[in-house]
Coordinates of C-alpha atoms in Angstrom, one line a residue:
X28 CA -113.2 173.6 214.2
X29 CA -114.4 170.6 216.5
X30 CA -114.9 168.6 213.0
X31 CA -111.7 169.0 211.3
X32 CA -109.9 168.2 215.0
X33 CA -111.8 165.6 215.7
X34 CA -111.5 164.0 211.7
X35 CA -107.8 164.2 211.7
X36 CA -107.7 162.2 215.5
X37 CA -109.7 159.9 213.8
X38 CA -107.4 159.6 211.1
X39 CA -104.5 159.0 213.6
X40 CA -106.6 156.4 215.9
X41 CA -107.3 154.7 212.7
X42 CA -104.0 153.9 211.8
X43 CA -103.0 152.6 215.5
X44 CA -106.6 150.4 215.7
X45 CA -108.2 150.1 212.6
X46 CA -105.3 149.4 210.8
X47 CA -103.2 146.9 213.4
X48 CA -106.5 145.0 213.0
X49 CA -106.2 144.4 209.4
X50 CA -102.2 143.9 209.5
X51 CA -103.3 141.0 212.4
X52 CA -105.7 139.9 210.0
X53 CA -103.5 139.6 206.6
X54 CA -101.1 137.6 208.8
X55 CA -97.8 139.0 208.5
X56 CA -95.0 137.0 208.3
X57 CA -91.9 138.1 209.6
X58 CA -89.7 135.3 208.7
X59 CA -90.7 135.1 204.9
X60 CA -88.1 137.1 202.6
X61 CA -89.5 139.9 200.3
X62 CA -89.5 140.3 196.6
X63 CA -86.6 143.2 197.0
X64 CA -84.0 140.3 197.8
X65 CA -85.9 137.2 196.2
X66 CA -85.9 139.0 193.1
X67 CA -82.9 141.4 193.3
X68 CA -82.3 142.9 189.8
X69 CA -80.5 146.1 190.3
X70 CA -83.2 147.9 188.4
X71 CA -86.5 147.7 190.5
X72 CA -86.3 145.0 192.7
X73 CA -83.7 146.7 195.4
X74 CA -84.2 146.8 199.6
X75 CA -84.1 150.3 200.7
X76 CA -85.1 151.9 204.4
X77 CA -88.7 152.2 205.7
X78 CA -88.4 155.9 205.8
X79 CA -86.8 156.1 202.2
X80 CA -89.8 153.3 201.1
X81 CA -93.1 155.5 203.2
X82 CA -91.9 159.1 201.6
X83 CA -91.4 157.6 198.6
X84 CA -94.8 155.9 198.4
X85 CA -96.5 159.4 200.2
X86 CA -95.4 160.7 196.9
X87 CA -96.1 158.0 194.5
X88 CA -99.9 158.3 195.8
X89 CA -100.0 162.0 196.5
X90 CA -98.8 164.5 194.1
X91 CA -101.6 167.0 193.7
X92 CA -104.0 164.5 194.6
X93 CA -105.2 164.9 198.3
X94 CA -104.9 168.8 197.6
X95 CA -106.5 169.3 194.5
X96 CA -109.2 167.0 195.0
X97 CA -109.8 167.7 198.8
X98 CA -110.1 171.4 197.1
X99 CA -112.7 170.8 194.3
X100 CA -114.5 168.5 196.9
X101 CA -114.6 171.5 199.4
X102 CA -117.5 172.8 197.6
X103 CA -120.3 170.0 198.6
X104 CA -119.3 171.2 202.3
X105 CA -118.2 169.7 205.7
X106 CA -119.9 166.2 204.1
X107 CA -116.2 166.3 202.4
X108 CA -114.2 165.1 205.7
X109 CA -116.9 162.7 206.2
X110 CA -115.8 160.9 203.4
X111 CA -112.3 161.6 203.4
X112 CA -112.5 159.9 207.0
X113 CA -114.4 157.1 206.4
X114 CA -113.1 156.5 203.0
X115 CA -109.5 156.6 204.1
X116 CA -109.9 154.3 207.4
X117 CA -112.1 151.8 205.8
X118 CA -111.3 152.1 202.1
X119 CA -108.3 153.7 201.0
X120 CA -105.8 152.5 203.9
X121 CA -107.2 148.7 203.1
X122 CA -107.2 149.1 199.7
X123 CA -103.2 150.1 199.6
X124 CA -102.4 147.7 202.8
X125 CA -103.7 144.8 200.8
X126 CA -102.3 145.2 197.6
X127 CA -99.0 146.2 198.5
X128 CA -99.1 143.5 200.9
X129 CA -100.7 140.6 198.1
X130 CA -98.2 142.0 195.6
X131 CA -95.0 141.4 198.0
X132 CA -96.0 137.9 198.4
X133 CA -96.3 137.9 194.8
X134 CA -92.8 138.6 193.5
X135 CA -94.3 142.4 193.6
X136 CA -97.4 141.9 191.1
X137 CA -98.9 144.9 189.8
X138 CA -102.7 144.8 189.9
X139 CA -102.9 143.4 186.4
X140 CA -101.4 139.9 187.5
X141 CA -103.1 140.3 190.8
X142 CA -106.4 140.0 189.0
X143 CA -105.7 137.7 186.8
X144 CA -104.4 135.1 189.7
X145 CA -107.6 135.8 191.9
X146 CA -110.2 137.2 189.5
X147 CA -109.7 135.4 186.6
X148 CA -107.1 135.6 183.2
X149 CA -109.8 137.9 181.3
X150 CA -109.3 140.2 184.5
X151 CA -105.6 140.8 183.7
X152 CA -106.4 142.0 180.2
X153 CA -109.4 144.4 181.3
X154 CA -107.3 145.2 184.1
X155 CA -104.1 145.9 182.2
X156 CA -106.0 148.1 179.7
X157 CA -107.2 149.9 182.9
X158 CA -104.7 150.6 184.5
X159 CA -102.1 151.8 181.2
X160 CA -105.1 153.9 180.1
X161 CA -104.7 155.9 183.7
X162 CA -100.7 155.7 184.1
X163 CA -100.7 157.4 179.9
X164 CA -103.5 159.9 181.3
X165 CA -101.8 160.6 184.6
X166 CA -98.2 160.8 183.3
X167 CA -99.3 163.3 180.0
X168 CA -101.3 165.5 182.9
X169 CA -98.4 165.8 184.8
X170 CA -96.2 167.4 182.4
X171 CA -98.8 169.5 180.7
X172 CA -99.5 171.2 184.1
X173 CA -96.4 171.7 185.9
X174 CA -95.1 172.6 182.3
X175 CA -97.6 175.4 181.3
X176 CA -97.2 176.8 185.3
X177 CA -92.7 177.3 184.8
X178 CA -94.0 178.6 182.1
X179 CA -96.6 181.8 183.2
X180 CA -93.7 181.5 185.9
X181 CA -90.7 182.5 183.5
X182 CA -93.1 185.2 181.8
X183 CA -92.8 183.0 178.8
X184 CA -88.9 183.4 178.1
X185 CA -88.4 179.7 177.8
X186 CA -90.5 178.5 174.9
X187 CA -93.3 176.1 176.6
X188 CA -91.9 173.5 174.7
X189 CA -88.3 173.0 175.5
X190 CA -89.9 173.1 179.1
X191 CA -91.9 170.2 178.4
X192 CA -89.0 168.7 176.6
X193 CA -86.7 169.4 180.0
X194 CA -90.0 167.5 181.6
X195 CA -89.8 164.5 179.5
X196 CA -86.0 164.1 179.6
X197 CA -86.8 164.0 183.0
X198 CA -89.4 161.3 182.9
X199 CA -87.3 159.1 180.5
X200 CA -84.4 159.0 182.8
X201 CA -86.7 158.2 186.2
X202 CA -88.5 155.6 183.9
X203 CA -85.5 153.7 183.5
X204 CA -82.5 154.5 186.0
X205 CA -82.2 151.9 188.8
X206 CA -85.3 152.8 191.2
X207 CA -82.6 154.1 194.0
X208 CA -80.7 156.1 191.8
X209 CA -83.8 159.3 191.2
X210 CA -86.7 158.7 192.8
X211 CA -84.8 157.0 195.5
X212 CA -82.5 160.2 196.3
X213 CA -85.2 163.2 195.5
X214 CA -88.4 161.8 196.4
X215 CA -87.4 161.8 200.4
X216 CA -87.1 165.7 199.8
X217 CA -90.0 166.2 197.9
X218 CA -91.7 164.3 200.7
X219 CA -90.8 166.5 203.2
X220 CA -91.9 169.5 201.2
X221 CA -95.7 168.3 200.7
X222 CA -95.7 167.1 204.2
X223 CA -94.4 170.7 205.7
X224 CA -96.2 173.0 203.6
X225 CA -99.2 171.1 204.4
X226 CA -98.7 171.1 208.1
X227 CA -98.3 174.9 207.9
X228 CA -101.4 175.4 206.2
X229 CA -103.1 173.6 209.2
X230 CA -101.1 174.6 212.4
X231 CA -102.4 178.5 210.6
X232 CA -105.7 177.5 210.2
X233 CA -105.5 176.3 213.8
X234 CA -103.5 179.7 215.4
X235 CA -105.4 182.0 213.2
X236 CA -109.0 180.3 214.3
X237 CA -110.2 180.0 210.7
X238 CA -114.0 179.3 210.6
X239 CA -113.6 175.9 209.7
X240 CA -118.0 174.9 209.0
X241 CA -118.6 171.9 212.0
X242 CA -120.6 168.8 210.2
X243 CA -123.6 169.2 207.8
X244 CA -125.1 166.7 205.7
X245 CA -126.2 169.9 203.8
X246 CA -125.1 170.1 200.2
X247 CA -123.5 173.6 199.8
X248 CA -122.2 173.1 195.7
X249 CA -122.8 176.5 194.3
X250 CA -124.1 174.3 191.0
X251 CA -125.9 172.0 193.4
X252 CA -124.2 168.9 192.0
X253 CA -125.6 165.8 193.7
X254 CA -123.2 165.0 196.8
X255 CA -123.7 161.0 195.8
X256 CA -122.7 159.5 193.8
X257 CA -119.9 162.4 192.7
X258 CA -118.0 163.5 195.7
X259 CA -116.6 159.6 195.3
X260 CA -115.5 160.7 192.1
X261 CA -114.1 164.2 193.1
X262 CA -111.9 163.2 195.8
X263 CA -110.1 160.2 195.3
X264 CA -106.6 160.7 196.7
X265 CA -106.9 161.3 200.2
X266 CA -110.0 158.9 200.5
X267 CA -109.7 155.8 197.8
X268 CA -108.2 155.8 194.5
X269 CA -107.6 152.9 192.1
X270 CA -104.2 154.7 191.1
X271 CA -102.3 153.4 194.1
X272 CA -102.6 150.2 192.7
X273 CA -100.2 151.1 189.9
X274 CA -97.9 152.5 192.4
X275 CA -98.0 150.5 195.5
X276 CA -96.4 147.5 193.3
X277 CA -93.2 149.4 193.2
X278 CA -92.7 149.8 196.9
X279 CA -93.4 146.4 197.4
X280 CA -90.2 145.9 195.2
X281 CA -88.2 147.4 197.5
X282 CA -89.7 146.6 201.1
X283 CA -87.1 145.5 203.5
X284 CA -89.9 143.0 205.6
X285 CA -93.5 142.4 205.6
X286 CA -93.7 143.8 209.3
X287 CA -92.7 147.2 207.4
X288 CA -95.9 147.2 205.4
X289 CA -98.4 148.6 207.9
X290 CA -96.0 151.8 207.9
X291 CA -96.0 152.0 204.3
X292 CA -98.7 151.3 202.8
X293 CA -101.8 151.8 205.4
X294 CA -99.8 154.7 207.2
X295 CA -99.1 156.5 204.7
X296 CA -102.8 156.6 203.3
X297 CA -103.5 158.3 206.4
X298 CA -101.2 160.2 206.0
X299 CA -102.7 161.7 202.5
X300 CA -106.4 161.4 204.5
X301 CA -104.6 164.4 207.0
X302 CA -103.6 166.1 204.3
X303 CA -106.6 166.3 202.2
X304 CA -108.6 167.2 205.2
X305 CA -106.1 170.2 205.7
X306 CA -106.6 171.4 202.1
X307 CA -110.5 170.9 202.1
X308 CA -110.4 172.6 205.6
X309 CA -108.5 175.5 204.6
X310 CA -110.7 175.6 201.1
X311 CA -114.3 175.9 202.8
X312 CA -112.8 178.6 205.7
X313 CA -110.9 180.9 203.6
X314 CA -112.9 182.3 200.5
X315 CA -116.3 183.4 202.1
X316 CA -118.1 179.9 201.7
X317 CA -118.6 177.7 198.7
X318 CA -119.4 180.3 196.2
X319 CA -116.1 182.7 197.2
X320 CA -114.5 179.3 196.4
X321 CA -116.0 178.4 193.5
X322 CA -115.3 181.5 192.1
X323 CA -111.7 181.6 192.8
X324 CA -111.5 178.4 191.0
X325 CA -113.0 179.5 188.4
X326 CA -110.4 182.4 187.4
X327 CA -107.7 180.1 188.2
X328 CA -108.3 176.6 189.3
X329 CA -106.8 174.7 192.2
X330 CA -103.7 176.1 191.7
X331 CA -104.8 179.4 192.4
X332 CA -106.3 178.2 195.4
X333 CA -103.5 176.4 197.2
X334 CA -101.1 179.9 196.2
X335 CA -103.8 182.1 197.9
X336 CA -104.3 179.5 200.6
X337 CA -100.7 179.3 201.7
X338 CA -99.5 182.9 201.0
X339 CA -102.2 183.5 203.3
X340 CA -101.4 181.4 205.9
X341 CA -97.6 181.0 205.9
X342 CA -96.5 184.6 204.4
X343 CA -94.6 185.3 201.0
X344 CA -92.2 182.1 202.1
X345 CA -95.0 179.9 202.1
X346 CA -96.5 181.3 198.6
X347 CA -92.6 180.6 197.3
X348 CA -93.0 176.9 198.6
X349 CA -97.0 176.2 197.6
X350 CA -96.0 177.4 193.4
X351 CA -92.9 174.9 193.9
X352 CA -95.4 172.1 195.4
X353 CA -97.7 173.0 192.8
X354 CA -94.9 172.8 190.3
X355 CA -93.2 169.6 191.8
X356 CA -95.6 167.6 193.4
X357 CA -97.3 166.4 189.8
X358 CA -94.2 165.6 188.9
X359 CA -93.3 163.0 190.8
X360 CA -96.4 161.4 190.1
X361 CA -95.8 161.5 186.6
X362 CA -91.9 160.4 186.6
X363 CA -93.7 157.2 188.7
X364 CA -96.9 156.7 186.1
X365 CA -94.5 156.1 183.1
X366 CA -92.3 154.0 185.2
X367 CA -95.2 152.1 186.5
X368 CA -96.6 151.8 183.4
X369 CA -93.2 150.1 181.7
X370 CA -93.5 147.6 184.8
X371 CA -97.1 146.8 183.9
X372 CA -96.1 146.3 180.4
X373 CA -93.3 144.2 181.2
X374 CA -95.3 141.6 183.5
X375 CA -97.7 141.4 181.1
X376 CA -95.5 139.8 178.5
X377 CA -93.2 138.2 180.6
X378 CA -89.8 140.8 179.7
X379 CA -87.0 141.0 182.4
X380 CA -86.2 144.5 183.1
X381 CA -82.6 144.2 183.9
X382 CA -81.5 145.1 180.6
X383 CA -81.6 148.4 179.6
X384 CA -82.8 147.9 176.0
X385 CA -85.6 146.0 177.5
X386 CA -87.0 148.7 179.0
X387 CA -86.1 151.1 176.0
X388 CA -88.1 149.4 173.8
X389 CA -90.9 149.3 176.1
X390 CA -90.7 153.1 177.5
X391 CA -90.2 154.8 173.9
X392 CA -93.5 153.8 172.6
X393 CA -95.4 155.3 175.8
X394 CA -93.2 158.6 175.6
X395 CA -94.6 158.8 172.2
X396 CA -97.8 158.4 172.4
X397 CA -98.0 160.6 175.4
X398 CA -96.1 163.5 173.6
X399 CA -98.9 162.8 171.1
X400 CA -101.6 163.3 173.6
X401 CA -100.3 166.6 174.8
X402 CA -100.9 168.1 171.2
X403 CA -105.0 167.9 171.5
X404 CA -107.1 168.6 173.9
X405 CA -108.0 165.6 175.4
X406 CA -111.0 166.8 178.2
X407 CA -113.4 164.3 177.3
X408 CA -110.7 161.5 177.6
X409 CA -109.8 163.3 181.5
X410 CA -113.5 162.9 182.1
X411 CA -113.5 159.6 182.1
X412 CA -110.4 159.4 184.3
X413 CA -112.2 159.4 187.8
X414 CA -114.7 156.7 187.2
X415 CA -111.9 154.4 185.4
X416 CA -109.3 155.0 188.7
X417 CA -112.3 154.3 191.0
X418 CA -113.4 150.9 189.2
X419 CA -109.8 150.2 189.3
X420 CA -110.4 150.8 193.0
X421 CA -113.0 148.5 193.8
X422 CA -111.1 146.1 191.1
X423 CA -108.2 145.9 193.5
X424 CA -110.5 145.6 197.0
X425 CA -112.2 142.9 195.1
X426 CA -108.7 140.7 194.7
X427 CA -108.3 141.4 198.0
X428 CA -111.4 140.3 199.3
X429 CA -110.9 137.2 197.2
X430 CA -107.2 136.8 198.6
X431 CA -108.3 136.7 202.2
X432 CA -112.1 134.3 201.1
X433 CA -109.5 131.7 200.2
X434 CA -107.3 132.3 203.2
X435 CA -110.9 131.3 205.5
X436 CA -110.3 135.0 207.0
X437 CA -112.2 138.0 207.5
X438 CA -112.8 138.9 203.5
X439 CA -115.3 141.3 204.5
X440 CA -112.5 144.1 205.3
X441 CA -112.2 145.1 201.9
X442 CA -115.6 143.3 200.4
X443 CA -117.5 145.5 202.6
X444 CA -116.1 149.1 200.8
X445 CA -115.4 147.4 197.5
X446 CA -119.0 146.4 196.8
X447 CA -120.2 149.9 198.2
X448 CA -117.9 151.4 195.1
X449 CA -119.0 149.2 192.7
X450 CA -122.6 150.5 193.7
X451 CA -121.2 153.7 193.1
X452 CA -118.8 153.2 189.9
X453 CA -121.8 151.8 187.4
X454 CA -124.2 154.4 188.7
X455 CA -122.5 156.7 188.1
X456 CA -121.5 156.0 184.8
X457 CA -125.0 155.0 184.0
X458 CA -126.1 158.8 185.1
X459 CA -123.1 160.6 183.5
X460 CA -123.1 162.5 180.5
X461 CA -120.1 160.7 179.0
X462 CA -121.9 157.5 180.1
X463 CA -125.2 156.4 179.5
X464 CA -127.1 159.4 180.7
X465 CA -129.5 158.1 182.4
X466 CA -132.2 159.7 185.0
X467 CA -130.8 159.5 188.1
X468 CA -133.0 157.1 189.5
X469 CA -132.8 154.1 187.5
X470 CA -129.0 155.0 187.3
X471 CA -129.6 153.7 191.0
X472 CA -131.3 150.8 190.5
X473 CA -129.3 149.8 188.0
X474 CA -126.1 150.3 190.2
X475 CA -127.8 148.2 192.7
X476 CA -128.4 145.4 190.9
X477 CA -126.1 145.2 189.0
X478 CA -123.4 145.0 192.0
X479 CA -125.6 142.3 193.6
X480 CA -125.1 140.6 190.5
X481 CA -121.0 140.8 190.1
X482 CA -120.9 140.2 193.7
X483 CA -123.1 137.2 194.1
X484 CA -120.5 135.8 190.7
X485 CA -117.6 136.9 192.9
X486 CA -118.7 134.5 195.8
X487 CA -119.7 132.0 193.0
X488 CA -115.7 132.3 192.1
X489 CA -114.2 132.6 195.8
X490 CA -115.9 129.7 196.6
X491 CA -114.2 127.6 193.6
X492 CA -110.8 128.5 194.0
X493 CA -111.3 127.7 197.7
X494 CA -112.3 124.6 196.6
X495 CA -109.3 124.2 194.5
X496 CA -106.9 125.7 197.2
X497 CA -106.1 128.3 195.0
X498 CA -101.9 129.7 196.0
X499 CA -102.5 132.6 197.6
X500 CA -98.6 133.3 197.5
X501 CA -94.9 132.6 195.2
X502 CA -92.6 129.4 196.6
X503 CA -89.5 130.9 197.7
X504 CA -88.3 128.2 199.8
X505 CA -85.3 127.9 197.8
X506 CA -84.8 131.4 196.6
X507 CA -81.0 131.7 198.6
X508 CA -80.2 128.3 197.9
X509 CA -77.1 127.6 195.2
X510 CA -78.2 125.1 192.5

């Protein structure tokens, strides 16, 4: 298992090199006050401890993600930690560093106002249709799942839809409760549980000397699904994925100091990297190769292999704690979605959120269309969930890059992986079946150009607002002063 070692000391050296490289590079500044007492509301703006803040966002980003996907991408083969590896130290880390980062010196922005500042105001409406699209989608997922699983669990003797109810009284409450008062007290717990059961599963595939494959560039997918450009589009979380952008926005709301955001935000992407590598470790060693786990997925999905995966390595205790993970962990990115998604609303026409029947009248109406969406069977609309969260990926490397162009520092730490995406993100919706379905091959030429193109009008743009010294941050000089 010299592979999976070696990719999670990677991971680890990342954070300590890689990553106090880029915090250098952003320039932090220690002496500037963040948005959580700037903008102190009571509601979302409130300081709470780094440890509260990094468990918090481990779970805003996480929830199935760096397992479920890790799984599902298990079946191209060891090529999976390659990208998990690369992707998290080079892409996803940056990608959550910088926005949390740009959005704290923003009054904690969400990604829509982010664009529109550096990308331009038709940005924030593409963007803001974006990224509601995937909180709804995210949020409506994550009670269907956990919902129908309590509900095979009760053997059906609570009807599956006062359990969905229970779910979205839930939701409604950690929507619009004071950010401390829920997900402030539970999350650190629910932290602690994806974080232990996943280091379980990988001390036991370490004691029990699972076969763990050593790197190939081989594709092993039973169906023999190209490895590029999909496995960028099968695991996301735990590598990049434009859906931190939604949630990194509300940790910067409540970040003590900027010095705290290498912990937060880059650390705990690599954190979700070592846990994704776990689950795709434990995925290619334990079911007899790729078909073993394709067909285990087949009778029962994901879920079925994380249950078999942990009763296996951590005894009838640890299959207890992997159906309450399974159960839990989507949760808590759901409760965060709609929450999210009422922030992004708000920004976007200018409401303050201190009010309760502020945020009523903007919470209802996405509580009702999602209860909506759980009454069809909305596959084809989940289809098209990967390719929007990665363009909102490279959307939010992009405002990055621009941030740090203006700034005259190295921009390349995020343009570098943001225009590699973008390559990615239009072939493959030029190849895909719910795209354009085209042959492969010009799918690829048309990715490539067209990239060159939106990149060579992103430099046509970064060099503008250079030009016009374009305020990279909020004036809060007098924030503490009495008028």
């Amino acid at each position: 298992m010299y592979t999976f070692l070696a990719g999670i000391a990677l991971l680890i050296i990342g954070y300590f090199t890689y990553g106090k490289f880029v915090e250098k590079v952003f320039g932090v500044k220690e002496e500037r006050a963040t948005p959580a007492y700037v903008n102190s509301d009571g509601v979302d703006y409130i300081p709470m401890s780094t440890p509260k803040n990094s468990l918090i966002q481990l779970l805003n980003i996480a929830g199935t993600g760096p397992i479920f996907g890790p799984i599902m991408g298990a079946l191209y083969g060891p090529v999976a930690f390659i990208w998990i590896v690369i992707g998290c130290i080079f892409a996803g880390a940056v990608h959550d560093y910088l926005t949390g980062m740009i959005s704290i010196r923003n009054r904690g922005a969400h990604l829509p106002e982010l664009a529109s500042k550096f990308l331009g105001k038709v940005m924030k409406h593409v963007v803001n249709a974006f990224a509601v699209l995937l909180l709804l989608l995210v949020g409506t997922v994550f009670v269907s799942t956990p919902a129908s699983l309590l509900h095979v669990l009760m053997d059906g003797k609570i009807a599956l839809g006062i359990i969905i109810a229970a779910i979205f009284v839930y939701y409604i409450l950690a929507t619009l409760l004071p950010v401390d008062k829920i997900i402030g007290r539970l999350y650190p717990y629910f932290g602690a549980l994806l974080v232990i059961s996943a280091l379980g599963v990988g001390i036991g595939l370490v004691v029990t000397g699972a076969p763990i494959p050593e790197l190939s560039l081989t594709n092993f997918h039973p169906s023999n699904a190209p490895i590029f450009p999909l496995i960028f589009f099968t695991i996301t979380c735990g590598a990049l994925s434009g859906f931190h952008a939604t949630q990194t926005p509300i940790i910067s709301r409540t970040t003590q100091k900027e010095k705290q955001g290498r912990k937060i935000f880059y650390g705990m992407m690599i954190v979700e990297g070592i846990i994704a590598m776990i689950w795709a470790a434990a995925a290619m060693s334990l079911f007899n190769g790729p078909t073993g786990l394709n067909e285990v997925l087949a009778a029962g999905g994901p879920g079925a292999v994380v249950s078999e995966v942990s009763v296996a390595m951590l005894g009838a205790i640890g299959g207890t704690l992997a159906i309450l993970g399974v159960v839990i962990l989507p949760i808590t990115s759901g409760d965060t979605a709609f929450r999210s998604a009422r922030m992004i609303i708000a920004e976007y026409l200018n409401i303050a959120q201190k009010k309760i029947g502020s945020r009523l009248w903007i919470a209802i109406p996405l509580f009702v269309i999602s209860v909506v969406l759980t009454q069809i069977d909305f596959n084809l609309l989940w289809r098209y969930f990967s390719w929007a969260n990665q363009a909102t990926a490279v959307i939010a490397l992009f405002v990055g890059a621009m941030y740090l162009y203006i700034a005259k520092k190295n921009y390349f730490i995020p343009l570098i992986p943001g225009s590699f995406m973008l390559v990615m993100v239009i072939t493959y919706i030029l190849n895909a079946q719910i795209g354009f379905g085209l042959p492969m091959g010009t799918a690829w030429i048309g990715g490539i150009i067209g990239a060159a193109i939106l990149v060579a009008l992103f430099f046509v743009a970064a060099k503008k607002n250079r030009a016009n010294n374009l305020p990279l941050e909020e004036d809060i000089s007098n924030w503490n002063k009495v008028a």
